[in-house]
């Protein structure tokens, strides 16, 4: 991977393909490799940029905590580093939260935005407290419990489960803790989609066990184009890569 320094963080990314820039942003607690089955299908349409979010994969930060805005600023620094004024963005789950925070802070830099297995809603108070409790538990006991609980929810496909289980086991506790706190404190971002006019895509597995498909965006953002992938769980880019690639091509 290619790395560069931004403030107290070393950010790593992959880049491949030709065309309009599309940043593919992974979810929690994973890294850019979740997109590996989709990238060959999109590389003749897009200049694909695949960051590891800070705390995951090869991106390391010495900061003890961060916010969605910090993660959005990391993306802005990545675009600056690449000399790109704007790009299409597709975010998976927590990556969707980052994408929305980026669109809130830098709307003029967004050519179009896709939410894959994600949502614009903030956490309910109980969920917020649960995330802070999980962060404390990981600081004390490590990531084992969380990895086991999440593996169950991400997919029913054994191959995908095995892949994400290994990937989650490789991630550092600091990445889990920083991201849990950032997710807990994130704002509701539906208004970001309502007030800006860039194209919006929603791609969601019909059998997502982690974030059930929410009709809120469809109802409040009529220009949003929705692709629901029947049978796919929370990892549609691995469970149904062709359908996800086809949907993302619609960004252009
Ligand atoms: C993710 O898959 O990125 C996260 O689990 C999303 C969340 O917990 O809200």
GROMACS .gro file of C-alpha atoms and ligand atoms in nm:
model
  261
    1UNK     CA    1   0.000   0.000   0.000
    2UNK     CA    2   0.101   0.363  -0.042
    3UNK     CA    3   0.127   0.567   0.278
    4UNK     CA    4   0.147   0.935   0.365
    5UNK     CA    5   0.151   1.134   0.688
    6UNK     CA    6  -0.134   1.358   0.795
    7UNK     CA    7  -0.112   1.519   1.139
    8UNK     CA    8  -0.068   1.237   1.396
    9UNK     CA    9  -0.171   0.966   1.152
   10UNK     CA   10  -0.009   0.760   0.878
   11UNK     CA   11  -0.273   0.690   0.618
   12UNK     CA   12  -0.246   0.396   0.377
   13UNK     CA   13  -0.434   0.346   0.053
   14UNK     CA   14  -0.443   0.142  -0.268
   15UNK     CA   15  -0.515   0.293  -0.607
   16UNK     CA   16  -0.605   0.113  -0.929
   17UNK     CA   17  -0.808   0.152  -1.246
   18UNK     CA   18  -0.889   0.433  -1.483
   19UNK     CA   19  -1.172   0.682  -1.505
   20UNK     CA   20  -1.349   0.915  -1.266
   21UNK     CA   21  -1.218   0.894  -0.906
   22UNK     CA   22  -1.421   0.672  -0.673
   23UNK     CA   23  -1.317   0.630  -0.310
   24UNK     CA   24  -1.432   0.298  -0.159
   25UNK     CA   25  -1.445   0.323   0.220
   26UNK     CA   26  -1.461   0.012   0.436
   27UNK     CA   27  -1.666  -0.041   0.751
   28UNK     CA   28  -1.589  -0.137   1.112
   29UNK     CA   29  -1.361  -0.318   1.210
   30UNK     CA   30  -1.227  -0.412   0.870
   31UNK     CA   31  -0.996  -0.271   0.603
   32UNK     CA   32  -0.985  -0.193   0.229
   33UNK     CA   33  -0.957  -0.563   0.135
   34UNK     CA   34  -1.334  -0.612   0.174
   35UNK     CA   35  -1.362  -0.451  -0.173
   36UNK     CA   36  -1.126  -0.700  -0.342
   37UNK     CA   37  -1.402  -0.879  -0.535
   38UNK     CA   38  -1.561  -0.556  -0.658
   39UNK     CA   39  -1.249  -0.367  -0.771
   40UNK     CA   40  -1.176  -0.581  -1.083
   41UNK     CA   41  -1.535  -0.520  -1.193
   42UNK     CA   42  -1.502  -0.142  -1.160
   43UNK     CA   43  -1.143  -0.075  -1.261
   44UNK     CA   44  -1.225   0.007  -1.625
   45UNK     CA   45  -1.489   0.261  -1.513
   46UNK     CA   46  -1.324   0.432  -1.217
   47UNK     CA   47  -0.991   0.546  -1.076
   48UNK     CA   48  -1.040   0.346  -0.755
   49UNK     CA   49  -0.896   0.478  -0.430
   50UNK     CA   50  -0.914   0.241  -0.135
   51UNK     CA   51  -0.805   0.385   0.200
   52UNK     CA   52  -0.762   0.202   0.527
   53UNK     CA   53  -0.942   0.422   0.780
   54UNK     CA   54  -0.723   0.535   1.069
   55UNK     CA   55  -0.670   0.261   1.325
   56UNK     CA   56  -0.735  -0.018   1.071
   57UNK     CA   57  -0.524  -0.211   0.823
   58UNK     CA   58  -0.203  -0.021   0.761
   59UNK     CA   59  -0.330   0.321   0.876
   60UNK     CA   60  -0.202   0.401   1.223
   61UNK     CA   61  -0.275   0.693   1.449
   62UNK     CA   62  -0.123   0.796   1.779
   63UNK     CA   63  -0.444   0.983   1.871
   64UNK     CA   64  -0.626   0.822   2.167
   65UNK     CA   65  -0.968   0.912   2.026
   66UNK     CA   66  -1.120   1.065   1.716
   67UNK     CA   67  -1.451   1.173   1.565
   68UNK     CA   68  -1.632   1.117   1.235
   69UNK     CA   69  -1.516   1.466   1.139
   70UNK     CA   70  -1.153   1.357   1.194
   71UNK     CA   71  -1.214   1.060   0.964
   72UNK     CA   72  -1.373   1.293   0.708
   73UNK     CA   73  -1.069   1.522   0.733
   74UNK     CA   74  -0.844   1.219   0.672
   75UNK     CA   75  -1.035   1.161   0.345
   76UNK     CA   76  -0.997   1.527   0.250
   77UNK     CA   77  -0.623   1.496   0.319
   78UNK     CA   78  -0.614   1.186   0.095
   79UNK     CA   79  -0.782   1.375  -0.192
   80UNK     CA   80  -0.542   1.666  -0.139
   81UNK     CA   81  -0.248   1.423  -0.140
   82UNK     CA   82  -0.373   1.282  -0.474
   83UNK     CA   83  -0.436   1.629  -0.619
   84UNK     CA   84  -0.809   1.560  -0.656
   85UNK     CA   85  -1.054   1.842  -0.596
   86UNK     CA   86  -1.355   1.606  -0.584
   87UNK     CA   87  -1.451   1.238  -0.616
   88UNK     CA   88  -1.735   0.989  -0.603
   89UNK     CA   89  -1.751   0.817  -0.264
   90UNK     CA   90  -1.898   0.485  -0.158
   91UNK     CA   91  -1.896   0.393   0.211
   92UNK     CA   92  -1.974   0.058   0.366
   93UNK     CA   93  -2.154   0.076   0.701
   94UNK     CA   94  -1.924   0.286   0.926
   95UNK     CA   95  -1.757   0.392   0.600
   96UNK     CA   96  -2.098   0.534   0.506
   97UNK     CA   97  -2.100   0.739   0.828
   98UNK     CA   98  -1.757   0.873   0.730
   99UNK     CA   99  -1.881   0.948   0.379
  100UNK     CA  100  -2.175   1.143   0.519
  101UNK     CA  101  -1.948   1.336   0.758
  102UNK     CA  102  -1.725   1.417   0.460
  103UNK     CA  103  -2.025   1.534   0.255
  104UNK     CA  104  -2.135   1.751   0.548
  105UNK     CA  105  -1.793   1.916   0.581
  106UNK     CA  106  -1.696   1.926   0.210
  107UNK     CA  107  -2.014   1.910  -0.003
  108UNK     CA  108  -1.841   2.071  -0.301
  109UNK     CA  109  -1.590   1.784  -0.313
  110UNK     CA  110  -1.860   1.516  -0.356
  111UNK     CA  111  -1.949   1.416  -0.713
  112UNK     CA  112  -2.189   1.148  -0.591
  113UNK     CA  113  -2.230   0.936  -0.281
  114UNK     CA  114  -2.322   0.571  -0.225
  115UNK     CA  115  -2.419   0.419   0.108
  116UNK     CA  116  -2.358   0.044   0.114
  117UNK     CA  117  -2.523  -0.135   0.409
  118UNK     CA  118  -2.527   0.193   0.598
  119UNK     CA  119  -2.761   0.456   0.735
  120UNK     CA  120  -2.787   0.831   0.799
  121UNK     CA  121  -2.942   0.796   1.145
  122UNK     CA  122  -2.737   0.857   1.460
  123UNK     CA  123  -2.729   0.603   1.744
  124UNK     CA  124  -3.019   0.587   1.988
  125UNK     CA  125  -2.904   0.667   2.347
  126UNK     CA  126  -2.893   0.297   2.450
  127UNK     CA  127  -2.681   0.209   2.148
  128UNK     CA  128  -2.448   0.499   2.224
  129UNK     CA  129  -2.394   0.379   2.581
  130UNK     CA  130  -2.346   0.022   2.459
  131UNK     CA  131  -2.069   0.138   2.223
  132UNK     CA  132  -1.886   0.321   2.504
  133UNK     CA  133  -1.920   0.008   2.721
  134UNK     CA  134  -1.777  -0.204   2.435
  135UNK     CA  135  -1.484   0.038   2.402
  136UNK     CA  136  -1.413   0.001   2.777
  137UNK     CA  137  -1.446  -0.377   2.758
  138UNK     CA  138  -1.200  -0.396   2.467
  139UNK     CA  139  -0.951  -0.176   2.656
  140UNK     CA  140  -0.967  -0.426   2.944
  141UNK     CA  141  -1.007  -0.766   2.777
  142UNK     CA  142  -0.914  -0.723   2.411
  143UNK     CA  143  -1.115  -0.772   2.092
  144UNK     CA  144  -1.206  -1.145   2.118
  145UNK     CA  145  -1.564  -1.106   2.238
  146UNK     CA  146  -1.648  -0.840   1.984
  147UNK     CA  147  -1.499  -1.037   1.695
  148UNK     CA  148  -1.707  -1.342   1.788
  149UNK     CA  149  -2.029  -1.142   1.825
  150UNK     CA  150  -1.983  -0.952   1.499
  151UNK     CA  151  -1.886  -1.252   1.287
  152UNK     CA  152  -2.231  -1.400   1.351
  153UNK     CA  153  -2.404  -1.084   1.232
  154UNK     CA  154  -2.204  -0.994   0.924
  155UNK     CA  155  -2.301  -1.277   0.690
  156UNK     CA  156  -2.453  -1.621   0.677
  157UNK     CA  157  -2.214  -1.718   0.396
  158UNK     CA  158  -1.941  -1.938   0.550
  159UNK     CA  159  -1.672  -1.818   0.309
  160UNK     CA  160  -1.745  -1.452   0.386
  161UNK     CA  161  -1.765  -1.521   0.761
  162UNK     CA  162  -1.425  -1.688   0.757
  163UNK     CA  163  -1.271  -1.396   0.567
  164UNK     CA  164  -1.415  -1.123   0.791
  165UNK     CA  165  -1.337  -1.321   1.107
  166UNK     CA  166  -0.968  -1.335   1.011
  167UNK     CA  167  -0.971  -0.971   0.905
  168UNK     CA  168  -1.129  -0.855   1.232
  169UNK     CA  169  -0.883  -1.061   1.437
  170UNK     CA  170  -0.594  -0.878   1.268
  171UNK     CA  171  -0.714  -0.527   1.362
  172UNK     CA  172  -0.570  -0.342   1.660
  173UNK     CA  173  -0.770  -0.267   1.977
  174UNK     CA  174  -0.695   0.106   1.934
  175UNK     CA  175  -0.879   0.103   1.602
  176UNK     CA  176  -1.184  -0.061   1.761
  177UNK     CA  177  -1.186   0.178   2.056
  178UNK     CA  178  -1.139   0.496   1.853
  179UNK     CA  179  -1.404   0.394   1.599
  180UNK     CA  180  -1.661   0.284   1.859
  181UNK     CA  181  -1.633   0.626   2.026
  182UNK     CA  182  -1.655   0.805   1.689
  183UNK     CA  183  -1.965   0.603   1.589
  184UNK     CA  184  -2.130   0.661   1.927
  185UNK     CA  185  -2.090   1.038   1.902
  186UNK     CA  186  -2.182   1.081   1.536
  187UNK     CA  187  -2.466   1.314   1.436
  188UNK     CA  188  -2.776   1.232   1.234
  189UNK     CA  189  -2.684   1.320   0.875
  190UNK     CA  190  -3.010   1.281   0.683
  191UNK     CA  191  -3.015   1.660   0.628
  192UNK     CA  192  -2.680   1.632   0.444
  193UNK     CA  193  -2.855   1.425   0.178
  194UNK     CA  194  -3.163   1.649   0.177
  195UNK     CA  195  -2.985   1.981   0.134
  196UNK     CA  196  -2.713   1.885  -0.118
  197UNK     CA  197  -2.787   1.791  -0.476
  198UNK     CA  198  -2.520   1.534  -0.558
  199UNK     CA  199  -2.645   1.190  -0.675
  200UNK     CA  200  -2.720   0.943  -0.393
  201UNK     CA  201  -2.724   0.565  -0.415
  202UNK     CA  202  -2.832   0.326  -0.144
  203UNK     CA  203  -2.717  -0.035  -0.176
  204UNK     CA  204  -2.840  -0.274   0.090
  205UNK     CA  205  -2.860  -0.648   0.146
  206UNK     CA  206  -3.216  -0.770   0.194
  207UNK     CA  207  -3.096  -1.000   0.475
  208UNK     CA  208  -2.865  -0.753   0.657
  209UNK     CA  209  -2.850  -0.870   1.019
  210UNK     CA  210  -2.658  -0.569   1.146
  211UNK     CA  211  -2.825  -0.263   0.992
  212UNK     CA  212  -3.169  -0.349   0.860
  213UNK     CA  213  -3.269  -0.159   0.548
  214UNK     CA  214  -3.427   0.171   0.644
  215UNK     CA  215  -3.685   0.340   0.425
  216UNK     CA  216  -3.606   0.682   0.577
  217UNK     CA  217  -3.365   0.791   0.302
  218UNK     CA  218  -3.602   0.670   0.030
  219UNK     CA  219  -3.886   0.866   0.190
  220UNK     CA  220  -3.696   1.190   0.257
  221UNK     CA  221  -3.453   1.196  -0.037
  222UNK     CA  222  -3.662   1.110  -0.344
  223UNK     CA  223  -3.365   1.140  -0.583
  224UNK     CA  224  -3.183   0.856  -0.400
  225UNK     CA  225  -3.163   0.542  -0.612
  226UNK     CA  226  -3.202   0.226  -0.408
  227UNK     CA  227  -3.071  -0.121  -0.490
  228UNK     CA  228  -3.184  -0.388  -0.249
  229UNK     CA  229  -2.994  -0.713  -0.300
  230UNK     CA  230  -3.216  -1.004  -0.205
  231UNK     CA  231  -3.046  -1.262   0.013
  232UNK     CA  232  -2.733  -1.057   0.083
  233UNK     CA  233  -2.632  -0.980   0.441
  234UNK     CA  234  -2.414  -0.697   0.575
  235UNK     CA  235  -2.126  -0.769   0.331
  236UNK     CA  236  -2.288  -0.742  -0.015
  237UNK     CA  237  -1.958  -0.644  -0.181
  238UNK     CA  238  -1.839  -0.995  -0.095
  239UNK     CA  239  -2.170  -1.182  -0.108
  240UNK     CA  240  -2.296  -1.025  -0.434
  241UNK     CA  241  -2.004  -0.836  -0.592
  242UNK     CA  242  -2.159  -0.817  -0.941
  243UNK     CA  243  -2.477  -0.654  -0.815
  244UNK     CA  244  -2.279  -0.408  -0.602
  245UNK     CA  245  -2.047  -0.319  -0.893
  246UNK     CA  246  -2.346  -0.270  -1.123
  247UNK     CA  247  -2.513  -0.042  -0.869
  248UNK     CA  248  -2.195   0.164  -0.814
  249UNK     CA  249  -2.149   0.209  -1.188
  250UNK     CA  250  -2.475   0.403  -1.166
  251UNK     CA  251  -2.295   0.679  -0.974
  252UNK     CA  252  -2.144   0.813  -1.298
  253LIG     C1  253  -1.997  -0.147   1.049
  253LIG     O1  254  -2.027  -0.255   0.995
  253LIG     O2  255  -1.921  -0.064   0.996
  253LIG     C2  256  -2.051  -0.116   1.187
  253LIG     O3  257  -2.079  -0.231   1.254
  253LIG     C3  258  -2.169  -0.025   1.180
  253LIG     C4  259  -2.230   0.003   1.313
  253LIG     O4  260  -2.197  -0.064   1.412
  253LIG     O5  261  -2.312   0.094   1.319
   0.00000   0.00000   0.00000
